[in-house]
Amino acid sequence: MLDPKSFRQDPSVLVEKLKWRGYTLDVEKYHELEDRRKNLQEQAEELQARRNRISREIGIAKSRGEEANGLMHEVSTLGDDIKLRSSALTQVQSELQAMLSEIPNLAHESVPLGMDEEGNIEIRRWGAPRAADFAFKDHVDLGESLGMMDYGYASKLAGSRFVVLRGLLAGLHRALSQFMLDTHIRDHGYCEANVPLLVNQGTLFGTGQLPKFEEDQFKTSEDPPLYLIPTAEVPLTNAVADRIVEDPELPMRLVAHTACFRREAGSYGRDTRGMIRQHQFEKVELVHAVRPDESYEALEIMTGHAETILQKLELPYRVITLCTGDMGFAASKTYDIEVWLPSQQLYREISSCSNTEDFQARRMKARWRNPATGKPELLHTLNGSGVAVGRALIGVMENYQNQDGSITVPDVLRPYMLGVTRLSK
RNA sequence: GGAGAGUUGGCAGAGUGGUCGAAUGCGCCGGUUUCGAAAACCGGUGACUGUAACAGGUCCGAGGGUUCGAAUCCCUCACUCUCCGCCA
């Protein structure tokens, strides 16, 4: 959520900034609601103050054993009046809240302006795509001809956008996640967390998935309403929800390996082949909670942690800065890391690292105590994939494929594969 | 699933329907003392909102209700703990 104070000061600046996020702010509606809110609040508080004062006097009078009938009569009608106004106030406040809840975050000044992915800017590349000394197969052909990847089986079980992995390929998938977790825990100083995959509405509100993106979530039950997490960012970031964190606890670095669940509503035609876009996939997720003046430094560090994974796997990749129109709802700035897929001769997203500044923190009331002021202030939260396990598997399969359709196991994964060096029939 | 107990400030823990945002202890901050420290003593120490600053308002798990007035009484819900049953 954006700071309500910035609205009261100068909404016109926000209108321009939000336009670049693809959001049209209804300033008229905002002003109308805000004026009503202020009015009602002043009235309600004025009445409450009167009631408090008189009731106190009644108490004093009675404790002296005096009669207080006059005072009691004076205040007797106040209660209803207060009730009326404060329920009107609550109504307006929830309308305002609803409006603010659906406004995306503002982009950092360093983010390129643009309306869609055309505006993204590549900032670096690592590794060289393998020379095409034979025709590269894609991961589906490779997996199916090895007999280790089965879409028919999966669709019988659950429908489209699912897969069953078997044998060494299932093992390679598991090895990837273990390797990533170990690297972040051992080398990058993260605290591992094992978290619920089902969360409540408040938790999803905190990170920004609700109320606006309800249709992207899998809702599992009505009473209580629980949702499958679309990413471990949700349960990890909420570690600081409703807290005032003491300064020495920062920066906080959390990592979790979880399954993630997405409806993929609105992406019907896209990436229907293979493991690129599934309803269920696994991801190793990184989350930082940091002091506000350190969050952009943290974004570079976190992105570096994700890159380390690809470097150790020796997978060619590039890093791009998303433009204003292509970023997610909660982000102030996002780097996407894209891995080279030889079958498509393209870089495809494998990680996305974002600084949300205080946008999520405000929604979830995540604060830290600033030693300089002694006061609680909103902290900053970041999240990034470190990295998507399914897509990393695709990257390994395609980049490590051999002409005969076998797949060489990357060096760093061999300890996790009990010494297996090659996947073949 | 059954029975019971609980939820109050950073923590522990009082709280009679009426100057209770809330005793006390611990912790923390400042001071006195000390060469320095400990101890002792003195003082301070919740959050949100609001204001130029005061004032004012809200918050004792959440939401309703009773009342002139609710941390305190009533109802609903959530969560925690204990015991019993079942169970990976």
Coordinates of C-alpha atoms (C1' of nucleotides) in Angstrom, one line a residue:
Chain A
M1 CA 0.0 0.0 0.0
L2 CA 1.1 3.5 -0.6
D3 CA 1.4 6.1 2.1
P4 CA -2.0 7.7 2.7
K5 CA -0.2 10.9 3.6
S6 CA 1.3 11.2 0.2
F7 CA -2.2 11.2 -1.2
R8 CA -3.4 13.9 1.1
Q9 CA -0.4 16.1 0.1
D10 CA -0.3 15.9 -3.7
P11 CA -2.2 13.3 -5.6
S12 CA -1.3 14.8 -9.0
V13 CA 2.3 13.6 -8.8
L14 CA 1.0 10.1 -8.0
V15 CA -1.4 10.2 -11.0
E16 CA 1.6 10.6 -13.3
K17 CA 3.7 8.0 -11.6
L18 CA 0.9 5.5 -11.5
K19 CA 0.1 6.0 -15.2
W20 CA 3.5 4.5 -15.9
R21 CA 2.5 1.5 -13.9
G22 CA -0.6 1.1 -16.1
Y23 CA -2.9 2.3 -13.3
T24 CA -5.4 5.1 -13.7
L25 CA -6.0 6.8 -10.3
D26 CA -9.5 8.2 -9.8
V27 CA -8.5 11.4 -8.0
E28 CA -12.1 12.7 -7.8
K29 CA -13.3 9.6 -6.0
Y30 CA -10.4 9.7 -3.7
H31 CA -11.0 13.3 -2.7
E32 CA -14.7 12.7 -2.2
L33 CA -14.0 9.8 0.1
E34 CA -11.2 11.5 1.9
D35 CA -13.3 14.7 2.6
R36 CA -16.1 12.6 4.0
R37 CA -13.7 10.6 6.1
K38 CA -12.2 13.7 7.7
N39 CA -15.6 15.2 8.4
L40 CA -17.1 12.2 10.0
Q41 CA -14.0 11.5 12.0
E42 CA -13.9 15.0 13.4
Q43 CA -17.5 14.8 14.4
A44 CA -17.3 11.3 15.9
E45 CA -14.2 12.2 17.9
E46 CA -15.7 15.4 19.2
L47 CA -18.8 13.5 20.4
Q48 CA -16.6 10.8 22.0
A49 CA -14.6 13.5 23.8
R50 CA -17.8 14.9 25.3
R51 CA -19.1 11.6 26.4
N52 CA -15.7 10.7 28.0
R53 CA -15.6 14.0 29.9
I54 CA -19.1 13.8 31.2
S55 CA -18.9 10.1 32.1
R56 CA -15.8 10.9 34.1
E57 CA -17.7 13.6 35.9
I58 CA -20.5 11.1 36.7
G59 CA -17.9 8.8 38.2
I60 CA -16.4 11.5 40.3
A61 CA -19.8 12.6 41.5
K62 CA -20.9 9.1 42.4
S63 CA -17.7 8.4 44.3
R64 CA -18.5 11.3 46.4
G65 CA -22.0 10.0 46.9
E66 CA -23.6 12.8 45.0
E67 CA -26.5 12.6 42.6
A68 CA -25.6 12.8 38.9
N69 CA -29.0 12.5 37.2
G70 CA -28.6 15.8 35.4
L71 CA -25.3 14.7 33.9
M72 CA -26.6 11.3 33.0
H73 CA -29.6 12.9 31.2
E74 CA -27.3 15.2 29.3
V75 CA -25.2 12.3 27.9
S76 CA -27.9 9.8 27.5
T77 CA -28.6 10.5 23.8
L78 CA -24.9 10.8 22.9
G79 CA -24.4 7.1 22.6
D80 CA -26.8 6.6 19.7
D81 CA -25.3 9.6 17.9
I82 CA -21.8 8.3 18.3
K83 CA -22.8 4.9 17.1
L84 CA -24.4 6.4 14.0
R85 CA -21.5 8.5 13.0
S86 CA -18.8 6.0 13.8
S87 CA -20.5 3.3 11.7
A88 CA -20.7 5.8 8.8
L89 CA -17.0 6.5 9.4
T90 CA -16.2 2.8 9.4
Q91 CA -18.0 2.5 6.1
V92 CA -16.1 5.3 4.5
Q93 CA -12.8 4.1 5.9
S94 CA -13.3 0.7 4.4
E95 CA -14.1 2.2 1.0
L96 CA -10.9 4.2 1.2
Q97 CA -9.0 1.1 2.3
A98 CA -10.4 -0.9 -0.5
M99 CA -9.3 1.8 -3.0
L100 CA -5.8 2.1 -1.6
S101 CA -5.5 -1.7 -1.4
E102 CA -5.7 -2.0 -5.2
I103 CA -3.2 0.6 -6.1
P104 CA 0.2 -0.7 -7.2
N105 CA 3.5 0.4 -5.8
L106 CA 5.4 3.3 -7.3
A107 CA 8.5 2.6 -9.3
H108 CA 11.9 3.6 -8.0
E109 CA 13.5 6.5 -10.0
S110 CA 16.1 4.2 -11.5
V111 CA 13.4 2.1 -13.2
P112 CA 13.1 2.6 -17.0
L113 CA 9.7 4.0 -18.1
G114 CA 7.7 1.7 -20.4
M115 CA 4.3 0.2 -20.8
D116 CA 5.2 -3.5 -21.4
E117 CA 8.2 -5.8 -21.8
E118 CA 9.5 -3.8 -24.7
G119 CA 10.7 -1.3 -22.2
N120 CA 12.8 -3.7 -20.2
I121 CA 16.6 -3.1 -20.3
E122 CA 19.2 -5.8 -20.4
I123 CA 22.0 -4.9 -18.0
R124 CA 24.4 -7.9 -18.2
R125 CA 25.1 -11.3 -19.6
W126 CA 27.0 -14.2 -18.1
G127 CA 28.3 -17.3 -19.9
A128 CA 28.2 -18.1 -23.6
P129 CA 25.4 -20.1 -25.2
R130 CA 26.7 -23.4 -26.4
A131 CA 27.5 -23.7 -30.1
A132 CA 24.9 -25.5 -32.1
D133 CA 27.0 -28.6 -33.1
F134 CA 23.7 -30.6 -33.5
A135 CA 20.0 -29.9 -33.4
F136 CA 19.0 -29.2 -29.8
K137 CA 15.9 -30.9 -28.5
D138 CA 13.6 -29.2 -26.0
H139 CA 13.2 -30.5 -22.5
V140 CA 9.9 -32.3 -23.4
D141 CA 11.4 -34.3 -26.1
L142 CA 14.4 -35.1 -24.0
G143 CA 12.4 -36.0 -20.9
E144 CA 9.9 -38.1 -22.8
S145 CA 12.4 -40.0 -24.8
L146 CA 14.3 -40.8 -21.6
G147 CA 11.0 -42.1 -20.2
M148 CA 11.3 -39.9 -17.2
M149 CA 8.8 -37.2 -18.0
D150 CA 5.1 -38.0 -18.4
Y151 CA 2.4 -35.5 -19.3
G152 CA -0.2 -38.0 -20.2
Y153 CA 0.0 -39.6 -16.7
A154 CA -0.2 -36.1 -15.1
S155 CA -3.2 -34.9 -17.1
K156 CA -5.0 -38.1 -16.2
L157 CA -4.3 -37.3 -12.5
A158 CA -5.0 -33.6 -12.5
G159 CA -5.5 -32.1 -16.0
S160 CA -3.3 -29.8 -18.0
R161 CA -0.3 -27.9 -16.7
F162 CA 1.0 -30.7 -14.5
V163 CA 3.8 -33.2 -15.0
V164 CA 5.1 -36.4 -13.5
L165 CA 8.8 -36.9 -13.3
R166 CA 10.3 -40.3 -12.7
G167 CA 13.6 -41.9 -12.0
L168 CA 16.8 -40.0 -12.3
L169 CA 15.0 -36.9 -13.6
A170 CA 12.9 -36.7 -10.5
G171 CA 16.2 -37.1 -8.6
L172 CA 17.9 -34.4 -10.6
H173 CA 14.9 -32.1 -9.8
R174 CA 15.4 -32.9 -6.1
A175 CA 19.1 -32.4 -6.3
L176 CA 18.7 -29.0 -7.8
S177 CA 16.5 -27.8 -4.9
Q178 CA 18.9 -29.3 -2.3
F179 CA 21.8 -27.7 -3.9
M180 CA 20.2 -24.3 -4.0
L181 CA 19.0 -24.5 -0.4
D182 CA 22.5 -25.6 0.8
T183 CA 24.2 -22.8 -1.2
H184 CA 22.0 -20.1 0.3
I185 CA 22.2 -21.4 3.8
R186 CA 25.9 -22.2 3.9
D187 CA 27.4 -19.5 1.6
H188 CA 24.9 -16.7 1.7
G189 CA 23.8 -16.7 5.3
Y190 CA 20.1 -17.4 5.0
C191 CA 18.0 -19.0 7.7
E192 CA 16.0 -21.9 6.3
A193 CA 12.3 -22.0 7.0
N194 CA 9.8 -24.7 6.5
V195 CA 6.4 -22.9 6.1
P196 CA 2.7 -23.6 5.6
L197 CA 1.7 -24.1 2.0
L198 CA -1.9 -23.0 3.0
V199 CA -2.4 -19.5 4.3
N200 CA -5.2 -17.2 5.3
Q201 CA -6.5 -14.1 3.6
G202 CA -4.6 -11.7 5.9
T203 CA -1.3 -13.3 4.9
L204 CA -2.1 -12.9 1.2
F205 CA -3.2 -9.3 1.7
G206 CA 0.1 -8.5 3.4
T207 CA 2.2 -9.4 0.4
G208 CA -0.3 -8.0 -2.1
Q209 CA -2.0 -11.0 -3.7
L210 CA -5.3 -10.1 -2.2
P211 CA -7.7 -8.5 -2.8
K212 CA -6.8 -7.7 -6.4
F213 CA -5.5 -11.1 -7.6
E214 CA -8.0 -13.5 -6.1
E215 CA -8.6 -15.2 -9.4
D216 CA -4.9 -16.2 -9.7
Q217 CA -5.0 -18.2 -6.4
F218 CA -6.2 -21.6 -5.6
K219 CA -8.7 -21.3 -2.8
T220 CA -9.1 -24.6 -1.0
S221 CA -11.8 -24.0 1.6
E222 CA -14.5 -21.5 2.7
D223 CA -14.5 -21.8 6.4
P224 CA -11.9 -20.8 7.2
P225 CA -10.8 -19.4 3.8
L226 CA -7.4 -20.9 3.1
Y227 CA -5.3 -20.5 -0.1
L228 CA -2.4 -22.5 -1.6
I229 CA 0.6 -20.2 -1.7
P230 CA 1.5 -18.9 -5.1
T231 CA 5.1 -18.5 -3.8
A232 CA 7.0 -18.9 -0.6
E233 CA 7.4 -15.1 -0.6
V234 CA 4.0 -15.1 1.1
P235 CA 4.7 -17.1 4.2
L236 CA 8.3 -15.9 4.4
T237 CA 7.7 -12.2 4.2
N238 CA 4.9 -12.4 6.7
A239 CA 7.5 -13.4 9.3
V240 CA 7.7 -9.7 10.1
A241 CA 4.0 -9.0 9.9
D242 CA 2.5 -7.2 12.9
R243 CA 5.9 -6.9 14.5
I244 CA 8.3 -4.3 15.7
V245 CA 11.7 -5.8 14.9
E246 CA 14.7 -4.7 16.9
D247 CA 17.6 -3.3 14.9
P248 CA 20.2 -6.1 15.5
E249 CA 17.8 -8.6 13.9
L250 CA 18.2 -6.8 10.6
P251 CA 19.0 -7.6 7.9
M252 CA 16.9 -10.7 8.1
R253 CA 17.5 -13.3 5.3
L254 CA 15.1 -16.2 4.9
V255 CA 15.0 -19.0 2.5
A256 CA 12.5 -21.8 1.9
H257 CA 12.0 -24.5 -0.7
T258 CA 8.3 -25.0 -1.4
A259 CA 5.8 -26.1 -3.9
C260 CA 3.9 -23.1 -5.4
F261 CA 0.4 -23.1 -6.9
R262 CA -1.0 -20.8 -9.5
R263 CA -4.3 -20.8 -11.4
E264 CA -2.6 -19.2 -14.4
A265 CA -5.9 -17.6 -15.2
G266 CA -5.5 -15.3 -18.2
S267 CA -2.6 -17.2 -19.7
Y268 CA -4.5 -19.9 -21.5
G269 CA -2.6 -20.0 -24.7
R270 CA 0.8 -19.3 -23.3
D271 CA 3.5 -21.9 -22.7
T272 CA 1.2 -24.8 -23.0
R273 CA 4.0 -27.2 -23.9
G274 CA 6.3 -28.5 -21.2
M275 CA 7.2 -27.5 -17.7
I276 CA 7.6 -23.7 -18.2
R277 CA 4.2 -22.8 -16.8
Q278 CA 2.5 -25.2 -14.5
H279 CA -0.2 -25.0 -11.9
Q280 CA 2.2 -26.6 -9.4
F281 CA 5.9 -26.0 -9.4
E282 CA 8.7 -25.8 -6.9
K283 CA 10.8 -22.9 -6.1
V284 CA 13.6 -21.9 -3.7
E285 CA 12.6 -18.4 -2.5
L286 CA 14.7 -15.7 -0.9
V287 CA 13.3 -13.0 1.3
H288 CA 15.0 -10.1 3.0
A289 CA 13.7 -7.7 5.7
V290 CA 16.0 -4.8 5.9
R291 CA 16.6 -1.2 7.1
P292 CA 15.0 1.2 4.6
D293 CA 18.3 2.8 3.6
E294 CA 19.8 -0.6 2.8
S295 CA 17.1 -2.0 0.6
Y296 CA 18.6 -1.2 -2.8
E297 CA 22.0 -2.5 -1.7
A298 CA 20.1 -5.7 -0.6
L299 CA 18.4 -6.0 -4.0
E300 CA 21.8 -6.2 -5.7
I301 CA 23.0 -8.7 -3.1
M302 CA 20.0 -10.9 -3.4
T303 CA 20.1 -10.8 -7.2
G304 CA 23.8 -11.8 -6.9
H305 CA 22.8 -14.8 -4.7
A306 CA 20.4 -16.0 -7.4
E307 CA 23.0 -15.5 -10.1
T308 CA 25.5 -17.6 -8.1
I309 CA 23.2 -20.5 -8.5
L310 CA 23.3 -20.3 -12.3
Q311 CA 27.0 -19.6 -12.3
K312 CA 27.7 -22.7 -10.2
L313 CA 25.4 -24.7 -12.6
E314 CA 27.3 -23.1 -15.5
L315 CA 24.1 -22.0 -17.2
P316 CA 24.3 -18.9 -19.4
Y317 CA 21.9 -16.1 -18.4
R318 CA 21.2 -12.5 -18.6
V319 CA 19.8 -10.0 -16.1
I320 CA 17.3 -7.4 -17.1
T321 CA 15.7 -4.5 -15.3
L322 CA 11.9 -4.5 -15.7
C323 CA 10.3 -1.3 -16.8
T324 CA 7.5 0.4 -15.0
G325 CA 4.8 -1.3 -16.9
D326 CA 6.1 -4.8 -16.7
M327 CA 6.7 -5.0 -12.9
G328 CA 4.5 -6.8 -10.4
F329 CA 2.0 -5.1 -8.3
A330 CA 4.1 -4.8 -5.1
A331 CA 7.5 -4.1 -6.6
S332 CA 9.4 -0.8 -6.7
K333 CA 12.2 -2.3 -8.7
T334 CA 12.6 -5.7 -10.2
Y335 CA 15.5 -7.6 -11.8
D336 CA 14.6 -10.7 -13.9
I337 CA 17.2 -13.3 -14.5
E338 CA 16.7 -15.2 -17.7
V339 CA 18.4 -18.5 -18.5
W340 CA 19.4 -19.5 -22.0
L341 CA 17.2 -22.2 -23.6
P342 CA 19.0 -23.6 -26.7
S343 CA 15.9 -25.2 -28.1
Q344 CA 14.1 -21.8 -28.2
Q345 CA 17.3 -19.8 -28.9
L346 CA 15.9 -17.5 -26.2
Y347 CA 16.5 -16.3 -22.7
R348 CA 13.6 -17.3 -20.4
E349 CA 12.8 -16.1 -16.9
I350 CA 14.1 -18.3 -14.1
S351 CA 14.2 -15.7 -11.3
S352 CA 12.7 -12.4 -10.4
C353 CA 14.1 -10.3 -7.6
S354 CA 12.2 -7.3 -6.3
N355 CA 12.5 -4.6 -3.8
T356 CA 9.0 -3.7 -2.5
E357 CA 10.3 -0.9 -0.3
D358 CA 7.7 -0.3 2.4
F359 CA 4.7 -1.4 0.2
Q360 CA 4.3 -4.8 1.8
A361 CA 5.5 -3.6 5.1
R362 CA 2.7 -1.1 5.3
R363 CA 0.1 -3.7 4.4
M364 CA 1.4 -6.1 7.1
K365 CA 2.5 -3.5 9.7
A366 CA 6.1 -4.7 9.6
R367 CA 8.2 -2.3 11.5
W368 CA 11.7 -1.9 13.0
R369 CA 12.8 0.3 15.8
N370 CA 15.2 2.9 14.4
P371 CA 18.0 3.4 16.9
A372 CA 18.5 6.9 15.7
T373 CA 15.0 8.0 16.6
G374 CA 13.9 5.2 19.0
K375 CA 10.6 5.1 17.1
P376 CA 9.0 2.3 15.1
E377 CA 9.3 2.8 11.4
L378 CA 8.3 0.7 8.4
L379 CA 11.0 -1.6 7.3
H380 CA 11.7 -2.7 3.7
T381 CA 11.0 -6.2 2.3
L382 CA 12.5 -7.9 -0.8
N383 CA 11.9 -11.2 -2.4
G384 CA 13.5 -13.2 -5.1
S385 CA 13.6 -16.7 -6.6
G386 CA 16.8 -18.4 -5.9
V387 CA 15.7 -20.0 -8.3
A388 CA 12.7 -21.7 -9.8
V389 CA 13.4 -25.4 -9.6
G390 CA 11.3 -26.5 -12.5
R391 CA 12.8 -24.0 -14.8
A392 CA 16.3 -24.7 -13.6
L393 CA 15.6 -28.3 -14.5
I394 CA 14.6 -27.2 -18.0
G395 CA 17.8 -25.2 -18.2
V396 CA 20.0 -28.0 -17.1
M397 CA 18.3 -30.6 -19.4
E398 CA 18.5 -28.4 -22.5
N399 CA 22.0 -27.0 -21.9
Y400 CA 23.6 -30.2 -20.8
Q401 CA 22.0 -32.4 -23.4
N402 CA 24.1 -34.6 -25.6
Q403 CA 23.6 -35.6 -29.2
D404 CA 22.3 -39.1 -28.2
G405 CA 19.6 -37.6 -26.0
S406 CA 21.3 -38.2 -22.7
I407 CA 21.9 -35.5 -20.2
T408 CA 25.1 -34.8 -18.4
V409 CA 24.8 -34.1 -14.7
P410 CA 26.4 -30.7 -13.8
D411 CA 29.4 -31.1 -11.5
V412 CA 27.9 -29.3 -8.5
L413 CA 24.9 -31.6 -8.6
R414 CA 26.8 -34.9 -8.6
P415 CA 27.2 -35.1 -4.8
Y416 CA 23.4 -34.9 -4.6
M417 CA 23.0 -37.6 -7.2
L418 CA 25.0 -40.3 -5.4
G419 CA 27.7 -39.9 -8.1
V420 CA 25.5 -40.4 -11.1
T421 CA 27.1 -38.4 -14.0
R422 CA 24.6 -38.9 -16.8
L423 CA 20.9 -39.5 -17.4
S424 CA 20.3 -41.9 -20.3
K425 CA 18.0 -44.7 -21.3
Chain B
rG1 C1' -13.5 -35.8 18.4
rG2 C1' -14.5 -35.1 24.2
rA3 C1' -13.3 -32.2 28.9
rG4 C1' -11.1 -28.1 31.2
rA5 C1' -7.9 -23.5 31.6
rG6 C1' -6.3 -19.3 29.4
rU7 C1' -5.3 -14.7 25.7
rU8 C1' -3.5 -7.6 29.4
rG9 C1' 2.6 -3.2 27.5
rG10 C1' 9.6 -6.0 25.2
rC11 C1' 8.8 -10.2 28.9
rA12 C1' 6.5 -11.9 33.5
rG13 C1' 2.1 -10.7 35.9
rA14 C1' -2.1 -7.7 39.0
rG15 C1' -6.7 -5.6 37.8
rU16 C1' -13.0 -3.8 42.5
rG17 C1' -18.1 -1.6 35.9
rG18 C1' -16.3 4.9 37.2
rU19 C1' -10.1 10.3 37.0
rC20 C1' -7.3 2.6 34.1
rG21 C1' -3.5 3.2 28.9
rA22 C1' -3.6 0.1 33.0
rA23 C1' -0.3 -1.9 39.7
rU24 C1' 4.2 -4.5 40.5
rG25 C1' 8.7 -7.1 39.0
rC26 C1' 12.3 -7.9 35.2
rG27 C1' 14.4 -5.7 31.0
rC28 C1' 15.8 -1.2 28.5
rC29 C1' 17.3 4.3 28.6
rG30 C1' 19.2 8.5 31.5
rG31 C1' 21.3 10.3 36.2
rU32 C1' 23.8 10.0 41.2
rU33 C1' 27.9 7.2 43.2
rU34 C1' 32.9 5.0 41.2
rC35 C1' 39.6 5.5 38.7
rG36 C1' 36.2 2.2 35.9
rA37 C1' 32.4 -1.3 36.6
rA38 C1' 28.9 -4.0 39.6
rA39 C1' 25.5 -3.1 43.4
rA40 C1' 22.4 0.6 45.5
rC41 C1' 19.4 4.8 44.9
rC42 C1' 16.6 8.5 41.8
rG43 C1' 14.0 9.5 37.2
rG44 C1' 12.1 7.8 32.5
rU45 C1' 10.2 3.9 29.4
rG46 C1' 3.6 1.0 24.7
rA47 C1' 1.3 1.6 19.7
rC48 C1' -1.8 4.0 16.1
rU49 C1' -4.2 8.6 14.9
rG50 C1' -4.2 13.8 15.2
rU51 C1' -1.9 19.0 15.9
rA52 C1' 2.6 24.0 14.0
rA53 C1' 2.7 22.4 19.1
rC54 C1' -0.8 21.3 22.8
rA55 C1' -5.5 19.2 23.1
rG56 C1' -8.5 15.3 21.4
rG57 C1' -9.6 10.2 19.6
rU58 C1' -8.6 4.7 19.3
rC59 C1' -6.2 0.2 21.1
rC60 C1' -6.2 -4.9 27.2
rG61 C1' -7.0 -11.8 21.2
rA62 C1' -11.2 -10.4 17.1
rG63 C1' -16.3 -8.9 16.3
rG64 C1' -21.0 -7.8 18.4
rG65 C1' -24.2 -6.5 22.8
rU66 C1' -25.7 -4.3 27.9
rU67 C1' -24.5 0.6 30.3
rC68 C1' -24.3 7.6 31.1
rG69 C1' -19.6 4.8 31.4
rA70 C1' -16.5 -1.8 29.9
rA71 C1' -9.8 -4.5 30.4
rU72 C1' -13.8 -5.7 34.0
rC73 C1' -20.7 -8.1 32.7
rC74 C1' -23.2 -11.0 28.3
rC75 C1' -22.9 -13.5 23.2
rU76 C1' -20.1 -15.3 18.9
rC77 C1' -15.5 -16.5 16.8
rA78 C1' -10.1 -17.2 16.5
rC79 C1' -5.8 -18.8 18.8
rU80 C1' -2.8 -21.0 22.9
rC81 C1' -2.1 -24.6 26.8
rU82 C1' -3.4 -29.2 29.8
rC83 C1' -5.8 -34.1 30.1
rC84 C1' -8.5 -38.1 27.3
rG85 C1' -9.3 -40.5 22.5
rC86 C1' -7.6 -41.2 17.4
rC87 C1' -3.6 -40.7 14.2
rA88 C1' 1.5 -39.9 10.0

